[in-house]
Short mmCIF file of C-alpha atoms in Angstrom, two decimals:
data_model
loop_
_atom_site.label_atom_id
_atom_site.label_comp_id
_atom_site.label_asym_id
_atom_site.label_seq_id
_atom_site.Cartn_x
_atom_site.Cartn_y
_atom_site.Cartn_z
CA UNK A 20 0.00 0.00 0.00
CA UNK A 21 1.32 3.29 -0.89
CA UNK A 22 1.84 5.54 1.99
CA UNK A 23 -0.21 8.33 1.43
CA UNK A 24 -3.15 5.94 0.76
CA UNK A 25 -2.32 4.18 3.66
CA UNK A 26 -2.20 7.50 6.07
CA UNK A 27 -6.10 7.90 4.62
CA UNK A 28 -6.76 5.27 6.78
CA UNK A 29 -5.33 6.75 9.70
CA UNK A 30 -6.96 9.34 12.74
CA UNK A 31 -5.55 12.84 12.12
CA UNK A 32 -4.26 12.43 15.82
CA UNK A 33 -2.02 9.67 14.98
CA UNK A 34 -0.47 11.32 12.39
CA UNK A 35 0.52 14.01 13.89
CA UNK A 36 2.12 11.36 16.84
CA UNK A 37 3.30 9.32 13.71
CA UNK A 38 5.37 12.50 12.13
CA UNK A 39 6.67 13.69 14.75
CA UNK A 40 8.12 10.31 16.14
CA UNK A 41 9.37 9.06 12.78
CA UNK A 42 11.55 12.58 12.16
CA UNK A 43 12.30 11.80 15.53
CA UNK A 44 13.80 8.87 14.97
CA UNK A 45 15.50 9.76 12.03
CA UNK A 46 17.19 12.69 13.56
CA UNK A 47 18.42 10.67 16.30
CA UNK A 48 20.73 8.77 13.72
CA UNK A 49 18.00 6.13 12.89
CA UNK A 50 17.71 5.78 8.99
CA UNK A 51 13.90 6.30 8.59
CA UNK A 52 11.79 7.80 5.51
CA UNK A 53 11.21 10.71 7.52
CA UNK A 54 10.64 13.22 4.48
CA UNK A 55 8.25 10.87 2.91
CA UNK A 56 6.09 10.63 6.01
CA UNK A 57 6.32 14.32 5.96
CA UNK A 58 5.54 15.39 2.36
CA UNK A 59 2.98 12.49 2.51
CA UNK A 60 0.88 14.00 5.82
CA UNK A 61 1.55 17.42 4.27
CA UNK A 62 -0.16 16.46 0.60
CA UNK A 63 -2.73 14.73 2.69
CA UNK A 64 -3.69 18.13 4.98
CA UNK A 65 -3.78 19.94 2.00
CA UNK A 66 -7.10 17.45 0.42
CA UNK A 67 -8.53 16.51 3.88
CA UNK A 68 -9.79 19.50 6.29
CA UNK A 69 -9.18 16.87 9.06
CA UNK A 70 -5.32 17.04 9.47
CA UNK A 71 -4.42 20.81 10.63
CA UNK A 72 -1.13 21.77 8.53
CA UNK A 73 -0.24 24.16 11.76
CA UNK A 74 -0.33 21.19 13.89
CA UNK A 75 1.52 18.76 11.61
CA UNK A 76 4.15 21.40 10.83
CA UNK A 77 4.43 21.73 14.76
CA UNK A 78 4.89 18.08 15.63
CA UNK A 79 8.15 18.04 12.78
CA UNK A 80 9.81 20.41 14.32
CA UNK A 81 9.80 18.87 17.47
CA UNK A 82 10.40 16.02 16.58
CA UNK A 83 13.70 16.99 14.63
CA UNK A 84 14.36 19.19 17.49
CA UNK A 85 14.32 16.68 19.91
CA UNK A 86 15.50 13.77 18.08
CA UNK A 87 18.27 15.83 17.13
CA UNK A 88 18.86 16.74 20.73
CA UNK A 89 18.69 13.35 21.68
CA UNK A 90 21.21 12.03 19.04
CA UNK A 91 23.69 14.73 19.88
CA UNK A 92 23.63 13.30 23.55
CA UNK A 93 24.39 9.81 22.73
CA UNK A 94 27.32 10.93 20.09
CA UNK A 95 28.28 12.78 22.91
CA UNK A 96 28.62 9.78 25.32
CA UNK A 97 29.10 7.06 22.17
CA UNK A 98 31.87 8.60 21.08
CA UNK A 99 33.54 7.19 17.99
CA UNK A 100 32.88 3.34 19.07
CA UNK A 101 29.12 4.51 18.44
CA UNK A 102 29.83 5.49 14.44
CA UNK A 103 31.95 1.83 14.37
CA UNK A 104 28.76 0.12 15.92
CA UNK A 105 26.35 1.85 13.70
CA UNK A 106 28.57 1.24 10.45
CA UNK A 107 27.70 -2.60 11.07
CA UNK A 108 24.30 -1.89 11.70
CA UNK A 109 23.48 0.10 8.91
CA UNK A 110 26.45 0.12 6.62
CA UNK A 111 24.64 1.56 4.07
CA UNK A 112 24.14 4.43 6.01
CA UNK A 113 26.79 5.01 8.12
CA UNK A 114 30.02 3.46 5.88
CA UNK A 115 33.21 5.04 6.51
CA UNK A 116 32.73 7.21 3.03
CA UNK A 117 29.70 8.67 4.46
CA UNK A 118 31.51 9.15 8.05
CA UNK A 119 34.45 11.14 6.36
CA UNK A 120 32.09 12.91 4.06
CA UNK A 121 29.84 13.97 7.18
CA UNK A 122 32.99 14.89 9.17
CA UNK A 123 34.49 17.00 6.71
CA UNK A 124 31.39 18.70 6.17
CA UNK A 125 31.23 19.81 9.79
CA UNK A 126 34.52 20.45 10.05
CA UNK A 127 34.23 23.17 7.18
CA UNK A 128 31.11 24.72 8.15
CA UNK A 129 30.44 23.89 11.87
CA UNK A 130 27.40 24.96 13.29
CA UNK A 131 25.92 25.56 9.63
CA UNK A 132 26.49 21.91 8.82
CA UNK A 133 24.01 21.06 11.34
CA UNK A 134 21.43 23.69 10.25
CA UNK A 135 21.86 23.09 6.36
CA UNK A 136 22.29 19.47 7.16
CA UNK A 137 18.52 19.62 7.61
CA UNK A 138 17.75 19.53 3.89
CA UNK A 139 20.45 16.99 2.77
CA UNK A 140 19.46 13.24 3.64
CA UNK A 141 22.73 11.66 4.59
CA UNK A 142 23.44 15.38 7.28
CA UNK A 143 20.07 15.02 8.71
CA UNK A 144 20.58 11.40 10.23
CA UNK A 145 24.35 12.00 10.71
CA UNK A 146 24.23 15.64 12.51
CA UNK A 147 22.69 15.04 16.20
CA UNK A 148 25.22 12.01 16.89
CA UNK A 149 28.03 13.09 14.31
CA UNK A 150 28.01 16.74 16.35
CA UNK A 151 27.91 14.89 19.64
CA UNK A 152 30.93 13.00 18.58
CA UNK A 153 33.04 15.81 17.53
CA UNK A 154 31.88 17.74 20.53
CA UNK A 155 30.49 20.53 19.37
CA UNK A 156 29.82 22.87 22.13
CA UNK A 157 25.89 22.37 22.63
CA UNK A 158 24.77 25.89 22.58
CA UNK A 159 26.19 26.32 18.61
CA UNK A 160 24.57 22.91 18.15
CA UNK A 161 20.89 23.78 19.87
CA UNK A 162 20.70 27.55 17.74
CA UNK A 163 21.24 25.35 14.58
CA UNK A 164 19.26 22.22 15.53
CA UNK A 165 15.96 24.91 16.88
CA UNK A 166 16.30 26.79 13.39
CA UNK A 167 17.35 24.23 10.89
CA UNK A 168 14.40 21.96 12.26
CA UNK A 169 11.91 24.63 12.45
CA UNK A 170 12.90 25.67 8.98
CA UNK A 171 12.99 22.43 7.31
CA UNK A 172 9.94 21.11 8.98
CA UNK A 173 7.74 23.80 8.84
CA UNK A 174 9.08 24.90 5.43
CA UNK A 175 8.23 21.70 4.00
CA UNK A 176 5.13 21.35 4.88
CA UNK A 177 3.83 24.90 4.18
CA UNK A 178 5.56 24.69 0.40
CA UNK A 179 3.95 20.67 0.30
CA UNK A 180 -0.11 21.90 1.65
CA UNK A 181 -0.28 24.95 -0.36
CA UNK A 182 1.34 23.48 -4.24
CA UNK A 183 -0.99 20.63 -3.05
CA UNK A 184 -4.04 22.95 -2.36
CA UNK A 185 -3.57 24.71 -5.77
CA UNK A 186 -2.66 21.56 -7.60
CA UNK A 187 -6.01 20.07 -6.68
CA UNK A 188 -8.20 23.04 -7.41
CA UNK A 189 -6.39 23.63 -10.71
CA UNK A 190 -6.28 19.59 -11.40
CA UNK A 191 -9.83 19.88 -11.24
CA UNK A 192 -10.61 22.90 -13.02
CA UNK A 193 -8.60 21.73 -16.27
CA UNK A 194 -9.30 17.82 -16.43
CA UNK A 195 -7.17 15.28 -17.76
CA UNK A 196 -4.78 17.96 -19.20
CA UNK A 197 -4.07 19.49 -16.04
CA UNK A 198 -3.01 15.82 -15.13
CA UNK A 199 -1.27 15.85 -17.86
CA UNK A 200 1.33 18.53 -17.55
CA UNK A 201 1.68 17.91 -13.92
CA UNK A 202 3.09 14.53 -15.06
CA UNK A 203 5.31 16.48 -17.77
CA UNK A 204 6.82 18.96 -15.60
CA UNK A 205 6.96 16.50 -12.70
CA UNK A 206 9.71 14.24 -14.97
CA UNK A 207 11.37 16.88 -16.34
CA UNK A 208 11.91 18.23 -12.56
CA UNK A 209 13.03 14.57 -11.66
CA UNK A 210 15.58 14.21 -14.75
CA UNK A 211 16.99 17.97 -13.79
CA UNK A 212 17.96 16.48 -10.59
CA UNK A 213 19.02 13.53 -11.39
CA UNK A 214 21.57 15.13 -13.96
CA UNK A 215 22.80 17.65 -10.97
CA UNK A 216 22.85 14.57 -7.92
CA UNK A 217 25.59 12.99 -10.85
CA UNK A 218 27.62 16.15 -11.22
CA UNK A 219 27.42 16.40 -7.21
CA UNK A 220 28.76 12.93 -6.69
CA UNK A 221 31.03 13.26 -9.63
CA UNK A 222 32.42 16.61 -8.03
CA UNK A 223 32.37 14.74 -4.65
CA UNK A 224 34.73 11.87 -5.96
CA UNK A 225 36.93 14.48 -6.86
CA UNK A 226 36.89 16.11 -3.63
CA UNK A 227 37.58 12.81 -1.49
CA UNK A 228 40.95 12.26 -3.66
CA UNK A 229 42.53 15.53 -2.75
CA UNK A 230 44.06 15.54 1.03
CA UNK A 231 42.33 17.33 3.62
CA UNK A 232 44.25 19.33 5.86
CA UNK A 233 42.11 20.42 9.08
CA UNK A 234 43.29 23.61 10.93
CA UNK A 235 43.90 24.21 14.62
#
């Protein structure tokens, strides 16, 4: 069953509980489909009058917020026997590449890794735990984790209720056609970023070769 469908089925309630625990989750360091949940229950408020977009949008940001704050505490205590332990849990997820990658992200930007790390998969289950790790002193990491999480969570789900609000009403004003072009535009979005995700990576091998010196 495809999530959104399956969400129909759900009390408006639990999806609020079910949002903000799986972003929790995520943010913590546990690799969950948090976005999907979110842009699902966001596409879903914006067709049923049930689901308050204010409320959803408010349960996101907590839970990143506190899932974040959560992670940050164990990295803090884990140490780097934690990132070990999790690379042979999920080595998908947490392989050395995407350890070093992480880390020299943070060490670059700091704080602002955490904050833009929001809207990049890979930061946004590494940053509580990864900033814990490095120890990051917490009061850089909580103005970047209370932002970042506000921003991304409530950002997405504004931009995902109101295109879904207008897509509906002008889905249904223009028919098939409207369908149509939605699909059109939809692919052509898709293949735009899959050509500029292969330049990243490509860019990103290119990076990892070159040595990286880290400053005092």
């Amino acid at each position: 069953m495809h999530v959104q469908e399956w969400l129909e089925t759900v009390p408006a309630v639990a999806i609020y509980a079910l949002v903000g625990v799986v972003i929790g989750l995520e943010s913590l360091g546990i690799p969950l489909p948090g976005e999907i949940i979110l842009v699902s229950s966001a596409l879903l408020a914006s067709q049923h009058g049930d689901i308050d977009p204010f409320v959803l949008g408010a349960c996101a940001s907590a839970g990143a917020i506190i899932g974040d704050s959560i992670g940050y505490a164990i990295g803090r205590k884990g140490g780097r026997p934690l990132l070990a332990w999790l690379g042979g849990k999920f080595p998908k997820h947490f392989s050395e590449a995407h350890i070093a990658t992480a880390e020299r992200s943070f060490e670059k930007w700091g704080m602002w890794a955490v904050f833009f790390g929001r809207f990049v998969a890979l930061l946004r289950i590494f940053a509580g735990p990864l900033a814990g790790v490095l120890r990051m002193p917490y009061w850089k990491f909580l103005i970047a984790n209370v932002f970042g999480g506000i921003l991304w969570a409530g950002g997405t789900t504004a931009v995902i209720y109101y295109v879904g609000v207008v897509a509906e009403a002008w889905l249904k004003r223009f028919s098939w056609v409207g369908l149509v072009l939605a699909v059109l535009i939809g692919l052509t979005s898709m293949l735009v970023l899959k050509r500029k995700a292969a330049k990243s990576t490509a860019g990103q091998q290119v990076t990892e070769r070159e040595p990286v010196i880290v400053g005092e």
